[in-house]
Amino acid sequence: MRILFLTHAFNSLSQRLHVELRAMGHEVSVEFDINDAVALEAVGLHRPDLIIAPFLKRAIPESIWRNHVCLVVHPGIRGDRGPSSLDWAILKDERHWGVTVLQANGEMDAGDIWASVKFEMRETAKGSLYRNEVTEAAVEAVMLAVERFQAGDYQPQTLEQVCTTQRGGWQPLVRQTDRAIDWQRDTTAEVLRKIRSGDGVPGVLDELFKRQFYLYDAWPETTLRGKPGEPIARCGPAICRASVDGAVWIGHLREREGEHPFKLPATHLLAQKVADLPEIEADADSGYREIWYEEVEGVGLLHFPFYNGAMGTAQCEALLAALRDAKRRDTRAIVLMGGPDYWSNGMHLNMIEAASSAADESWRNINAIDDLAREIIQTENHLTVAALQGNAGAGGVFLARAADEVWARRGVILNPHYKDMGNLFGSEYWTYLLPRYSGDESATQIVESRLPIGADEAKALNLIDKVIDEPDAGFVSAVRQLATSMIRTPAFTERLLYKNARRQADEAIKPLARYREEELEQMKRNFYGFDPSYHVARYNFVYKVPKSRTPLTLANHRWTKVVRRVS
Ligand code: COA
């Protein structure tokens, strides 16, 4: 079928659906919901059999839904309506929630229901639920709805049919007052629910040191105690605030006004204010853990769930030190686990934006990430594995490819390209790694197409080596098991010898240092040259400036218009 996505942004859920529907053989084109005229033009150009709205913030124009079936993906159970479904589900401590695919009509979320899939809630941030449980349920529900639409004889359920038997109903937009924290009364569990209901967007507005911040990235502290509301400790990027019955770590803040009104690590924003707080070393029981190491039967596993997958200079340096420690252990394999939401999204663009010289900080950050990539490539006594529980983008994909093997969870999405960030050339030794694993032709195609890639396609392109069909915690135990069996195979020592011989042969043809030098020469132009595209694109990304048009890499229907104009 010809399917048109009408979407506010090409977010992770839209990317995943794009991948899944294309894999089913559908012709999918994307238009950002900029205004009614643009949406109408897109419908006229693409002539879709079906319109899908994976992530929409306003109503579809009547002239579109009256003439086309438009299926809206709503992150709520059957009968639930309104713009803050997931936020309310967390605030109300629902045990189960769901995703419903309904047909657009004149009333918000009140159209006929084509499919609905439930999931079990997890105690985590809204963004994490969205990227995992909601996305998986949405894929299932959309596939079902598309199948039913194609069958031609399916009668969707009306809202009236649903509401008599099941819960749900209209829920208004969550306001700041609905999730405001009362530090003198709220328990740790309540504080966590409130912060997590607004994480990643919009955050819970609160006051710290007489400044107004939105709070994100909240985790419980099990041992520290203090006066409710008071900051009592710091650990890595996070500060700890006491609650009435415990304490909470807050990793990231966004200042409401001020010089840098975007998300930054809490201790970075409050550097002087928290300097006197006791600094805690994180361990399994206490503190905020950004990087940790575990060992299972000869395999070292390095976890690094950096918030939003962004890797700043200091984080790369800390991870490099942890990797070097892991390499000194008497183990045979090292698995780079990333985090449950992201493996890595490359350089930390917010930290770069906040630096006094964005160009200098970009340079420091890319060198720090390159040092890490080189350390992975030059691992001689261990086999290295990058295990992708969550998505990876830009430099994060190539950093993963620096490992000897890349294993990915089936639902993972990769964005192995840099050009959307103002034609950034990219580094992380991608000019060595991509042709080596994927071949010259695929390498060019991957970098130029600028499209998200699913796990199966990534495997076909040798961007990854193994697809693991296990969700969440199941994925981590599957990785542990696979890694421990990998080092026990009789061929293990031979493999190690072979990889070192191959590395030496590659080095003789062209040293790693030369790849890096050439890549960084281009990056220098991006950072310091006369063309400001990278700085403009980064500013727009960090400040979330709405897109004014859909990139042609996504809006296939606009190609015909361009071709017509040219001819
Ligand atoms: N630095 C800082 N923040 C980043 C980031 C980065 N490299 N990559 C993603 N984020 C943040 C986003 O700003 C967003 O923040 P929010 O929680 O305030 O909304 C959050 O992570 C999720 O990102 P989003 O873009 O909504 O996720 P997605 O899954 O829809 O898209 C990418 C994934 C990778 C395509 C997209 O995030 C991206 O292009 N990131 C930049 C990659 C890059 O150019 N890195 C630098 C070159 S190495």
Coordinates of C-alpha atoms and ligand atoms in Angstrom, one line a residue:
M1 CA 0.0 0.0 0.0
R2 CA 0.9 3.6 -0.3
I3 CA 1.1 4.9 3.2
L4 CA 1.6 8.5 4.3
F5 CA 2.8 9.3 7.7
L6 CA 1.5 12.6 9.0
T7 CA 3.6 13.3 12.1
H8 CA 4.7 16.2 14.3
A9 CA 8.3 14.8 14.2
F10 CA 10.1 11.8 12.9
N11 CA 10.6 10.5 16.5
S12 CA 11.7 7.1 17.6
L13 CA 8.2 5.6 17.3
S14 CA 7.7 7.0 13.8
Q15 CA 11.1 5.7 12.8
R16 CA 10.3 2.2 14.1
L17 CA 7.0 2.1 12.3
H18 CA 8.6 3.4 9.1
V19 CA 11.1 0.5 9.3
E20 CA 8.5 -2.1 10.0
L21 CA 6.0 -1.0 7.3
R22 CA 8.7 -0.7 4.7
A23 CA 9.9 -4.2 5.6
M24 CA 6.3 -5.4 4.9
G25 CA 6.7 -4.0 1.4
H26 CA 4.6 -0.8 1.9
E27 CA 5.6 2.4 0.2
V28 CA 5.9 4.8 3.1
S29 CA 6.4 8.6 2.7
V30 CA 6.6 11.1 5.6
E31 CA 5.2 14.6 5.9
F32 CA 5.7 16.8 9.1
D33 CA 2.5 18.3 10.3
I34 CA 3.5 21.9 9.7
N35 CA 0.2 23.4 8.7
D36 CA -3.1 22.3 6.9
A37 CA -2.0 23.5 3.5
V38 CA 1.3 21.5 3.6
A39 CA -0.6 18.4 4.8
L40 CA -3.1 18.7 2.0
E41 CA -0.4 19.1 -0.6
A42 CA 1.4 16.0 0.7
V43 CA -1.9 14.0 0.4
G44 CA -2.3 15.2 -3.1
L45 CA 1.2 14.3 -4.1
H46 CA 1.4 10.9 -2.4
R47 CA -2.2 9.8 -3.1
P48 CA -2.0 7.4 -0.1
D49 CA -4.2 4.3 0.4
L50 CA -3.9 4.9 4.1
I51 CA -2.7 7.8 6.3
I52 CA -1.0 7.0 9.6
A53 CA -0.4 9.6 12.4
P54 CA 2.3 8.0 14.7
F55 CA 2.9 11.2 16.7
L56 CA 0.5 14.1 16.3
K57 CA 0.0 17.2 18.4
R58 CA -3.0 18.7 16.7
A59 CA -6.1 17.6 14.8
I60 CA -6.0 16.3 11.2
P61 CA -7.8 18.7 8.8
E62 CA -11.3 17.7 8.1
S63 CA -10.8 17.8 4.3
I64 CA -8.2 15.0 4.8
W65 CA -10.0 12.7 7.3
R66 CA -13.3 13.0 5.4
N67 CA -11.7 11.6 2.2
H68 CA -9.1 9.2 3.6
V69 CA -8.9 6.7 6.4
C70 CA -6.4 8.3 8.9
L71 CA -5.2 6.0 11.7
V72 CA -4.0 7.8 14.8
V73 CA -1.6 6.1 17.2
H74 CA -2.8 7.0 20.8
P75 CA -0.6 6.0 23.8
G76 CA -3.6 5.0 25.9
I77 CA -6.0 2.1 26.5
R78 CA -9.3 1.7 24.7
G79 CA -11.6 4.6 25.5
D80 CA -8.8 6.8 26.9
R81 CA -8.7 10.2 25.4
G82 CA -6.6 13.4 25.7
P83 CA -3.1 14.8 25.3
S84 CA -1.4 13.4 28.4
S85 CA -2.3 9.7 28.5
L86 CA 1.0 8.3 29.5
D87 CA 1.6 11.1 32.0
W88 CA -1.7 10.3 33.8
A89 CA -1.0 6.6 33.7
I90 CA 2.3 7.1 35.6
L91 CA 0.8 9.7 38.0
K92 CA -2.1 7.4 38.8
D93 CA 0.2 4.4 39.2
E94 CA -1.6 2.3 36.7
R95 CA -0.4 -1.3 36.6
H96 CA -1.3 -1.8 33.0
W97 CA -1.6 0.6 30.1
G98 CA -1.9 0.3 26.3
V99 CA -1.8 1.7 22.8
T100 CA -4.9 2.2 20.7
V101 CA -5.1 2.8 17.0
L102 CA -8.2 4.9 16.2
Q103 CA -9.6 6.5 13.1
A104 CA -9.5 10.3 13.0
N105 CA -12.8 12.1 13.0
G106 CA -14.0 15.6 14.2
E107 CA -13.4 14.8 17.9
M108 CA -10.0 14.3 19.5
D109 CA -9.3 10.5 20.1
A110 CA -13.0 9.7 19.8
G111 CA -12.9 7.9 16.5
D112 CA -13.5 4.2 15.8
I113 CA -11.0 1.8 17.2
W114 CA -9.0 -0.4 14.8
A115 CA -6.7 -2.1 17.2
S116 CA -5.6 -1.9 20.8
V117 CA -2.7 -3.6 22.6
K118 CA -2.0 -3.6 26.4
F119 CA 1.3 -3.7 28.2
E120 CA 2.5 -4.0 31.8
M121 CA 3.8 -0.7 33.3
R122 CA 7.3 -0.5 34.5
E123 CA 8.6 2.0 37.2
T124 CA 10.6 4.3 34.9
A125 CA 10.4 7.6 33.1
K126 CA 7.7 8.3 30.5
G127 CA 10.3 8.5 27.8
S128 CA 11.7 5.1 28.6
L129 CA 8.1 3.6 28.6
Y130 CA 7.5 5.4 25.3
R131 CA 10.7 4.0 23.7
N132 CA 10.1 0.5 24.9
E133 CA 6.7 -0.8 26.0
V134 CA 4.6 1.9 24.0
T135 CA 6.7 1.4 20.9
E136 CA 6.4 -2.4 20.9
A137 CA 2.6 -2.2 21.6
A138 CA 2.2 0.4 18.9
V139 CA 4.0 -1.7 16.3
E140 CA 1.7 -4.6 17.1
A141 CA -1.4 -2.5 17.1
V142 CA -0.5 -0.7 13.8
M143 CA 0.4 -3.9 12.1
L144 CA -3.0 -5.4 13.1
A145 CA -4.9 -2.2 12.0
V146 CA -3.1 -2.2 8.7
E147 CA -3.9 -5.9 8.1
R148 CA -7.6 -5.3 9.0
F149 CA -7.7 -2.2 6.7
Q150 CA -6.2 -4.2 3.9
A151 CA -8.7 -7.1 4.4
G152 CA -11.4 -4.6 3.5
D153 CA -14.3 -6.1 5.6
Y154 CA -13.2 -5.2 9.1
Q155 CA -15.7 -3.2 11.2
P156 CA -13.8 -1.0 13.7
Q157 CA -15.4 -0.7 17.2
T158 CA -17.0 2.6 18.0
L159 CA -16.1 4.5 21.2
E160 CA -19.6 4.0 22.6
Q161 CA -19.3 0.2 22.2
V162 CA -16.1 0.4 24.3
C163 CA -16.9 2.7 27.1
T164 CA -19.7 0.7 28.6
T165 CA -17.5 -2.3 29.3
Q166 CA -14.0 -0.8 29.9
R167 CA -12.3 2.0 31.7
G168 CA -10.8 5.1 30.1
G169 CA -12.3 8.4 29.2
W170 CA -11.3 12.0 28.6
Q171 CA -8.3 13.2 30.6
P172 CA -7.1 16.8 30.3
L173 CA -3.6 18.1 29.7
V174 CA -1.4 17.6 32.8
R175 CA -0.6 21.0 34.3
Q176 CA 2.5 21.8 36.4
T177 CA 0.2 22.0 39.4
D178 CA -0.9 18.4 38.8
R179 CA 2.6 17.2 39.3
A180 CA 4.1 19.8 41.6
I181 CA 6.3 18.2 44.3
D182 CA 5.5 19.0 48.0
W183 CA 8.8 18.1 49.5
Q184 CA 7.4 18.4 53.0
R185 CA 4.7 15.8 52.3
D186 CA 5.5 13.6 49.3
T187 CA 7.2 10.3 49.8
T188 CA 10.1 9.1 47.6
A189 CA 7.6 7.0 45.5
E190 CA 5.4 10.1 44.9
V191 CA 8.3 12.3 44.0
L192 CA 9.6 9.7 41.6
R193 CA 6.2 9.3 39.9
K194 CA 5.8 13.1 39.5
I195 CA 9.2 13.6 37.9
R196 CA 9.0 10.5 35.8
S197 CA 5.5 11.5 34.5
G198 CA 7.1 14.5 32.8
D199 CA 10.4 13.0 31.7
G200 CA 11.6 13.7 28.8
V201 CA 9.0 16.5 28.2
P202 CA 8.1 18.9 29.9
G203 CA 9.7 18.1 33.2
V204 CA 8.5 19.1 36.7
L205 CA 9.0 22.7 37.6
D206 CA 10.6 23.1 41.0
E207 CA 12.9 25.5 42.9
L208 CA 16.5 24.9 43.8
F209 CA 18.8 27.5 45.4
K210 CA 16.2 30.1 44.6
R211 CA 16.3 29.3 40.8
Q212 CA 13.5 27.6 38.8
F213 CA 14.3 24.3 37.2
Y214 CA 12.5 21.5 35.4
L215 CA 13.6 18.2 37.0
Y216 CA 14.5 15.0 35.0
D217 CA 16.3 11.7 35.4
A218 CA 15.1 10.7 38.9
W219 CA 16.3 7.6 40.8
P220 CA 15.7 6.5 44.4
E221 CA 18.5 6.6 47.0
T222 CA 18.3 3.8 49.5
T223 CA 20.6 4.9 52.4
L224 CA 21.1 8.7 52.6
R225 CA 18.7 10.8 54.7
G226 CA 18.2 14.5 55.4
K227 CA 15.8 17.4 55.9
P228 CA 13.0 17.0 53.3
G229 CA 13.6 19.1 50.2
E230 CA 17.3 19.8 51.1
P231 CA 20.1 18.9 48.7
I232 CA 22.2 16.4 50.7
A233 CA 24.8 15.0 48.4
R234 CA 26.2 14.9 44.8
C235 CA 27.4 12.0 42.7
G236 CA 28.6 12.4 39.1
P237 CA 26.1 14.5 37.2
A238 CA 23.4 14.1 39.9
I239 CA 22.3 15.8 43.1
C240 CA 20.5 14.1 45.9
R241 CA 17.4 15.7 47.6
A242 CA 15.9 14.4 50.8
S243 CA 12.2 13.4 50.8
V244 CA 10.1 12.7 53.9
D245 CA 10.9 9.0 53.9
G246 CA 14.2 8.8 52.0
A247 CA 15.9 10.7 49.2
V248 CA 16.0 11.0 45.4
W249 CA 18.8 11.5 42.9
I250 CA 18.1 14.0 40.1
G251 CA 20.5 13.7 37.2
H252 CA 19.3 16.4 34.8
L253 CA 17.8 19.9 35.0
R254 CA 16.5 22.5 32.6
E255 CA 16.6 26.1 33.8
R256 CA 13.3 27.8 33.2
E257 CA 15.0 31.0 32.2
G258 CA 18.7 32.0 32.0
E259 CA 21.6 31.5 29.8
H260 CA 21.1 27.8 29.0
P261 CA 17.4 26.9 29.1
F262 CA 17.9 23.3 27.9
K263 CA 18.7 20.0 29.7
L264 CA 22.1 19.7 31.4
P265 CA 23.6 17.6 34.1
A266 CA 22.5 18.9 37.5
T267 CA 26.0 19.3 38.9
H268 CA 27.1 21.2 35.8
L269 CA 24.3 23.7 36.1
L270 CA 24.7 24.1 39.9
A271 CA 28.4 23.7 40.0
Q272 CA 29.2 26.4 42.6
K273 CA 26.1 25.8 44.7
V274 CA 26.7 22.1 45.2
A275 CA 30.5 22.2 45.5
D276 CA 30.3 21.9 49.3
L277 CA 27.9 18.9 49.3
P278 CA 29.4 15.6 50.3
E279 CA 30.5 13.7 47.1
I280 CA 29.3 10.0 47.0
E281 CA 31.0 7.1 45.2
A282 CA 28.2 5.2 43.5
D283 CA 27.7 1.5 44.1
A284 CA 24.9 -1.0 43.6
D285 CA 23.1 0.3 46.8
S286 CA 23.7 4.0 46.9
G287 CA 24.4 6.9 44.6
Y288 CA 23.8 7.7 40.9
R289 CA 25.4 5.1 38.7
E290 CA 26.4 6.3 35.2
I291 CA 29.0 3.6 34.5
W292 CA 29.3 0.2 36.2
Y293 CA 31.1 -3.0 35.7
E294 CA 30.0 -6.6 36.4
E295 CA 31.8 -9.9 35.7
V296 CA 30.1 -13.2 34.8
E297 CA 32.2 -16.3 34.3
G298 CA 35.1 -14.8 32.4
V299 CA 33.1 -12.0 30.8
G300 CA 33.2 -8.3 31.8
L301 CA 30.1 -6.3 31.2
L302 CA 30.3 -2.5 31.1
H303 CA 27.1 -0.6 31.6
F304 CA 26.8 3.0 30.6
P305 CA 23.1 4.2 30.5
F306 CA 24.0 7.9 29.8
Y307 CA 20.9 10.1 29.9
N308 CA 19.5 10.3 26.3
G309 CA 22.5 8.4 25.0
A310 CA 24.6 11.6 24.9
M311 CA 28.3 11.2 25.6
G312 CA 30.1 14.3 26.7
T313 CA 33.9 14.7 27.0
A314 CA 34.0 13.8 30.7
Q315 CA 31.7 10.8 30.2
C316 CA 33.9 9.5 27.3
E317 CA 37.0 9.9 29.5
A318 CA 35.4 8.0 32.4
L319 CA 34.2 5.2 30.1
L320 CA 37.7 5.0 28.6
A321 CA 39.2 4.6 32.1
A322 CA 36.6 1.9 32.9
L323 CA 37.3 0.1 29.7
R324 CA 41.0 0.1 30.4
D325 CA 40.3 -1.3 33.9
A326 CA 38.1 -4.0 32.3
K327 CA 40.9 -4.8 29.9
R328 CA 43.3 -5.4 32.8
R329 CA 41.0 -8.1 34.3
D330 CA 41.6 -11.7 33.8
T331 CA 38.6 -12.2 31.5
R332 CA 38.2 -13.2 27.9
A333 CA 35.5 -10.9 26.6
I334 CA 34.2 -7.4 27.3
V335 CA 30.6 -6.6 26.5
L336 CA 29.7 -2.9 26.1
M337 CA 26.1 -2.7 27.3
G338 CA 25.2 0.9 26.9
G339 CA 21.8 1.5 28.6
P340 CA 18.2 0.2 28.3
D341 CA 17.0 3.2 26.2
Y342 CA 20.1 4.1 24.2
W343 CA 23.4 2.5 23.4
S344 CA 24.8 5.9 22.4
N345 CA 23.8 9.0 20.4
G346 CA 27.4 10.3 20.0
M347 CA 28.7 13.6 21.2
H348 CA 26.7 15.5 23.9
L349 CA 25.2 18.3 21.8
N350 CA 23.7 20.1 24.9
M351 CA 27.0 20.2 26.7
I352 CA 28.6 21.6 23.5
E353 CA 25.9 24.2 23.2
A354 CA 26.5 25.3 26.8
A355 CA 30.3 25.6 26.5
S356 CA 32.0 29.0 26.2
S357 CA 33.4 27.9 22.8
A358 CA 31.1 25.4 21.1
A359 CA 33.8 24.7 18.5
D360 CA 36.5 23.9 21.1
E361 CA 34.1 21.7 23.1
S362 CA 33.1 19.9 19.9
W363 CA 36.7 19.3 19.2
R364 CA 37.4 18.0 22.8
N365 CA 34.3 15.8 22.6
I366 CA 35.0 14.2 19.3
N367 CA 38.6 13.5 20.3
A368 CA 37.4 11.9 23.6
I369 CA 35.0 9.7 21.7
D370 CA 37.7 8.8 19.2
D371 CA 40.0 7.8 22.0
L372 CA 37.3 5.5 23.2
A373 CA 36.7 4.0 19.7
R374 CA 40.5 3.4 19.3
E375 CA 40.7 1.7 22.7
I376 CA 37.9 -0.7 21.6
I377 CA 39.5 -1.4 18.2
Q378 CA 42.9 -2.0 19.8
T379 CA 41.7 -4.5 22.3
E380 CA 44.1 -7.5 21.9
N381 CA 43.4 -9.9 24.7
H382 CA 39.7 -9.9 24.7
L383 CA 36.9 -10.2 22.2
T384 CA 34.7 -7.1 22.4
V385 CA 31.0 -7.0 21.9
A386 CA 28.6 -4.0 21.7
A387 CA 25.2 -5.2 23.0
L388 CA 22.5 -2.8 21.9
Q389 CA 19.5 -2.9 24.2
G390 CA 18.5 0.5 23.0
N391 CA 18.8 2.7 19.9
A392 CA 22.0 4.2 18.6
G393 CA 22.5 7.3 16.4
A394 CA 25.3 9.1 14.6
G395 CA 28.7 8.5 16.1
G396 CA 27.1 6.1 18.6
V397 CA 26.5 3.5 15.8
F398 CA 30.1 3.6 14.6
L399 CA 31.4 3.5 18.2
A400 CA 29.4 0.2 18.5
R401 CA 30.9 -1.0 15.2
A402 CA 34.4 -0.5 16.7
A403 CA 33.7 -3.7 18.7
D404 CA 34.5 -7.2 17.2
E405 CA 30.8 -8.0 17.3
V406 CA 27.6 -6.0 17.5
W407 CA 24.5 -7.7 18.9
A408 CA 21.2 -5.9 18.9
R409 CA 17.7 -6.4 20.4
R410 CA 15.2 -6.9 17.5
G411 CA 13.3 -3.6 18.0
V412 CA 16.4 -1.5 18.0
I413 CA 16.7 1.4 15.5
L414 CA 20.0 2.7 14.2
N415 CA 20.6 6.1 12.6
P416 CA 24.1 5.5 11.1
H417 CA 24.6 9.0 9.6
Y418 CA 25.8 12.4 10.6
K419 CA 24.7 14.6 7.8
D420 CA 21.4 15.7 9.3
M421 CA 23.5 17.6 11.9
G422 CA 24.4 20.4 9.5
N423 CA 26.4 18.2 7.1
L424 CA 28.7 17.0 9.9
F425 CA 31.4 14.7 8.4
G426 CA 31.7 12.5 11.5
S427 CA 34.6 10.6 13.0
E428 CA 34.8 7.6 15.4
Y429 CA 36.9 5.9 12.6
W430 CA 33.8 5.4 10.5
T431 CA 35.8 5.7 7.3
Y432 CA 37.7 2.6 8.4
L433 CA 34.9 0.7 10.1
L434 CA 32.0 1.1 7.7
P435 CA 33.7 0.0 4.4
R436 CA 35.5 -2.8 6.4
Y437 CA 32.3 -4.4 7.6
S438 CA 29.7 -3.3 5.1
G439 CA 31.7 -2.8 1.9
D440 CA 32.3 0.4 -0.1
E441 CA 29.0 0.4 -1.9
S442 CA 26.7 -0.2 1.2
A443 CA 28.8 2.2 3.1
T444 CA 28.0 5.0 0.7
Q445 CA 24.3 4.0 0.6
I446 CA 24.1 3.9 4.4
V447 CA 25.6 7.3 4.9
E448 CA 23.8 9.0 2.0
S449 CA 20.3 7.6 2.6
R450 CA 20.0 9.2 6.1
L451 CA 17.2 6.8 7.0
P452 CA 16.7 4.8 10.2
I453 CA 17.6 1.2 9.9
G454 CA 16.0 -1.8 11.8
A455 CA 18.0 -4.6 13.3
D456 CA 17.3 -7.1 10.4
E457 CA 18.4 -4.6 7.7
A458 CA 21.4 -3.6 9.8
K459 CA 22.4 -7.3 10.0
A460 CA 22.0 -7.6 6.2
L461 CA 24.4 -4.6 5.9
N462 CA 26.8 -6.1 8.4
L463 CA 26.3 -3.1 10.7
I464 CA 25.5 -5.6 13.3
D465 CA 26.2 -9.3 13.6
K466 CA 23.4 -10.8 15.7
V467 CA 19.8 -10.0 16.3
I468 CA 18.5 -11.1 19.7
D469 CA 14.8 -11.6 19.9
E470 CA 14.3 -10.8 23.6
P471 CA 12.8 -7.8 25.2
D472 CA 14.2 -5.7 28.2
A473 CA 15.7 -7.8 31.0
G474 CA 15.5 -10.9 28.8
F475 CA 17.9 -9.3 26.4
V476 CA 20.5 -8.7 29.1
S477 CA 20.4 -12.3 30.4
A478 CA 20.5 -13.5 26.8
V479 CA 23.6 -11.4 26.2
R480 CA 25.3 -12.8 29.4
Q481 CA 24.5 -16.3 28.2
L482 CA 25.7 -15.8 24.7
A483 CA 28.9 -14.1 25.8
T484 CA 29.8 -16.8 28.3
S485 CA 29.2 -19.5 25.6
M486 CA 31.2 -17.5 23.1
I487 CA 34.4 -17.6 25.2
R488 CA 34.0 -21.3 25.8
T489 CA 34.0 -22.4 22.2
P490 CA 37.1 -24.3 21.1
A491 CA 37.7 -21.8 18.3
F492 CA 37.9 -18.8 20.7
T493 CA 41.7 -18.6 20.9
E494 CA 42.0 -18.9 17.1
R495 CA 39.5 -16.1 16.7
L496 CA 41.5 -13.9 19.0
L497 CA 44.6 -14.6 17.0
Y498 CA 42.8 -14.0 13.7
K499 CA 41.4 -10.7 14.8
N500 CA 44.8 -9.4 15.9
A501 CA 46.4 -10.6 12.7
R502 CA 43.7 -8.9 10.7
R503 CA 44.1 -5.7 12.7
Q504 CA 47.8 -5.7 12.0
A505 CA 47.2 -6.3 8.3
D506 CA 44.8 -3.4 8.2
E507 CA 47.2 -1.2 10.1
A508 CA 49.9 -2.0 7.5
I509 CA 47.7 -0.9 4.7
K510 CA 46.6 2.3 6.4
P511 CA 47.2 3.2 10.0
L512 CA 44.3 4.0 12.3
A513 CA 45.9 7.4 13.0
R514 CA 45.6 8.3 9.4
Y515 CA 41.9 7.6 9.3
R516 CA 41.5 9.8 12.4
E517 CA 43.6 12.6 11.0
E518 CA 41.6 12.7 7.7
E519 CA 38.2 12.6 9.5
L520 CA 39.3 15.2 12.0
E521 CA 40.5 17.4 9.2
Q522 CA 37.0 17.5 7.9
M523 CA 35.5 17.9 11.4
K524 CA 37.8 20.9 11.9
R525 CA 36.1 22.5 8.9
N526 CA 32.7 21.7 10.4
F527 CA 33.7 23.2 13.8
Y528 CA 35.9 26.1 12.8
G529 CA 35.3 26.7 9.1
F530 CA 33.3 29.5 7.4
D531 CA 30.2 27.4 6.9
P532 CA 28.2 27.5 10.1
S533 CA 25.7 24.7 9.2
Y534 CA 26.8 22.4 12.0
H535 CA 26.5 25.2 14.6
V536 CA 23.1 26.2 13.3
A537 CA 21.8 22.6 13.1
R538 CA 23.0 21.9 16.7
Y539 CA 21.4 25.1 18.0
N540 CA 18.1 24.1 16.3
F541 CA 18.4 20.6 17.7
V542 CA 19.2 21.6 21.3
Y543 CA 16.6 24.5 21.4
K544 CA 14.1 22.2 19.7
V545 CA 13.3 24.7 16.9
P546 CA 10.3 23.3 15.0
K547 CA 11.1 22.0 11.5
S548 CA 9.8 24.2 8.7
R549 CA 9.8 21.5 6.1
T550 CA 10.2 17.7 5.8
P551 CA 13.6 16.5 4.6
L552 CA 13.5 15.1 1.1
T553 CA 15.1 11.9 2.4
L554 CA 11.8 11.2 4.1
A555 CA 9.2 12.9 1.9
N556 CA 9.4 10.7 -1.1
H557 CA 6.3 12.2 -2.6
R558 CA 8.1 15.5 -2.9
W559 CA 10.7 14.0 -5.2
T560 CA 8.2 13.7 -8.0
K561 CA 7.6 17.5 -7.6
V562 CA 11.3 18.2 -7.7
V563 CA 11.8 16.0 -10.7
R564 CA 8.9 17.6 -12.5
R565 CA 10.3 21.1 -11.8
V566 CA 13.8 20.0 -13.1
S567 CA 12.5 18.5 -16.3
Ligands
COA1 N1 23.3 15.1 22.5 C1 22.4 15.6 23.4 N2 21.1 15.2 23.5 C2 20.7 14.3 22.6 C3 21.6 13.7 21.7 C4 22.9 14.1 21.7 N3 23.8 13.6 20.8 N4 20.9 12.8 20.9 C5 19.6 12.8 21.4 N5 19.5 13.7 22.4 C6 18.3 14.0 23.2 C7 17.2 14.8 22.4 O1 17.5 16.2 22.5 C8 16.0 14.4 23.1 O2 15.9 15.2 24.3 P1 14.6 15.3 25.2 O3 14.6 14.2 26.2 O4 14.8 16.7 25.8 O5 13.4 15.3 24.3 C9 16.3 12.9 23.5 O6 17.7 12.8 23.5 C10 15.6 12.0 22.6 O7 16.1 12.3 21.3 P2 15.1 12.3 20.0 O8 15.7 13.1 18.9 O9 13.7 12.7 20.5 O10 15.2 10.8 19.8 P3 14.8 10.0 18.5 O11 14.9 8.5 19.0 O12 13.6 10.4 18.0 O13 16.0 10.3 17.5 C11 18.4 10.5 16.8 C12 17.3 9.7 17.6 C13 19.7 9.8 17.2 C14 18.1 10.4 15.4 C15 18.4 12.0 17.2 O14 18.3 12.1 18.6 C16 19.6 12.7 16.8 O15 19.7 13.1 15.6 N6 20.5 12.9 17.7 C17 21.8 13.7 17.4 C18 22.8 12.7 17.0 C19 24.1 13.5 16.6 O16 24.1 14.2 15.6 N7 25.1 13.3 17.4 C20 26.3 14.1 17.3 C21 27.2 13.6 16.2 S1 28.2 12.3 16.8

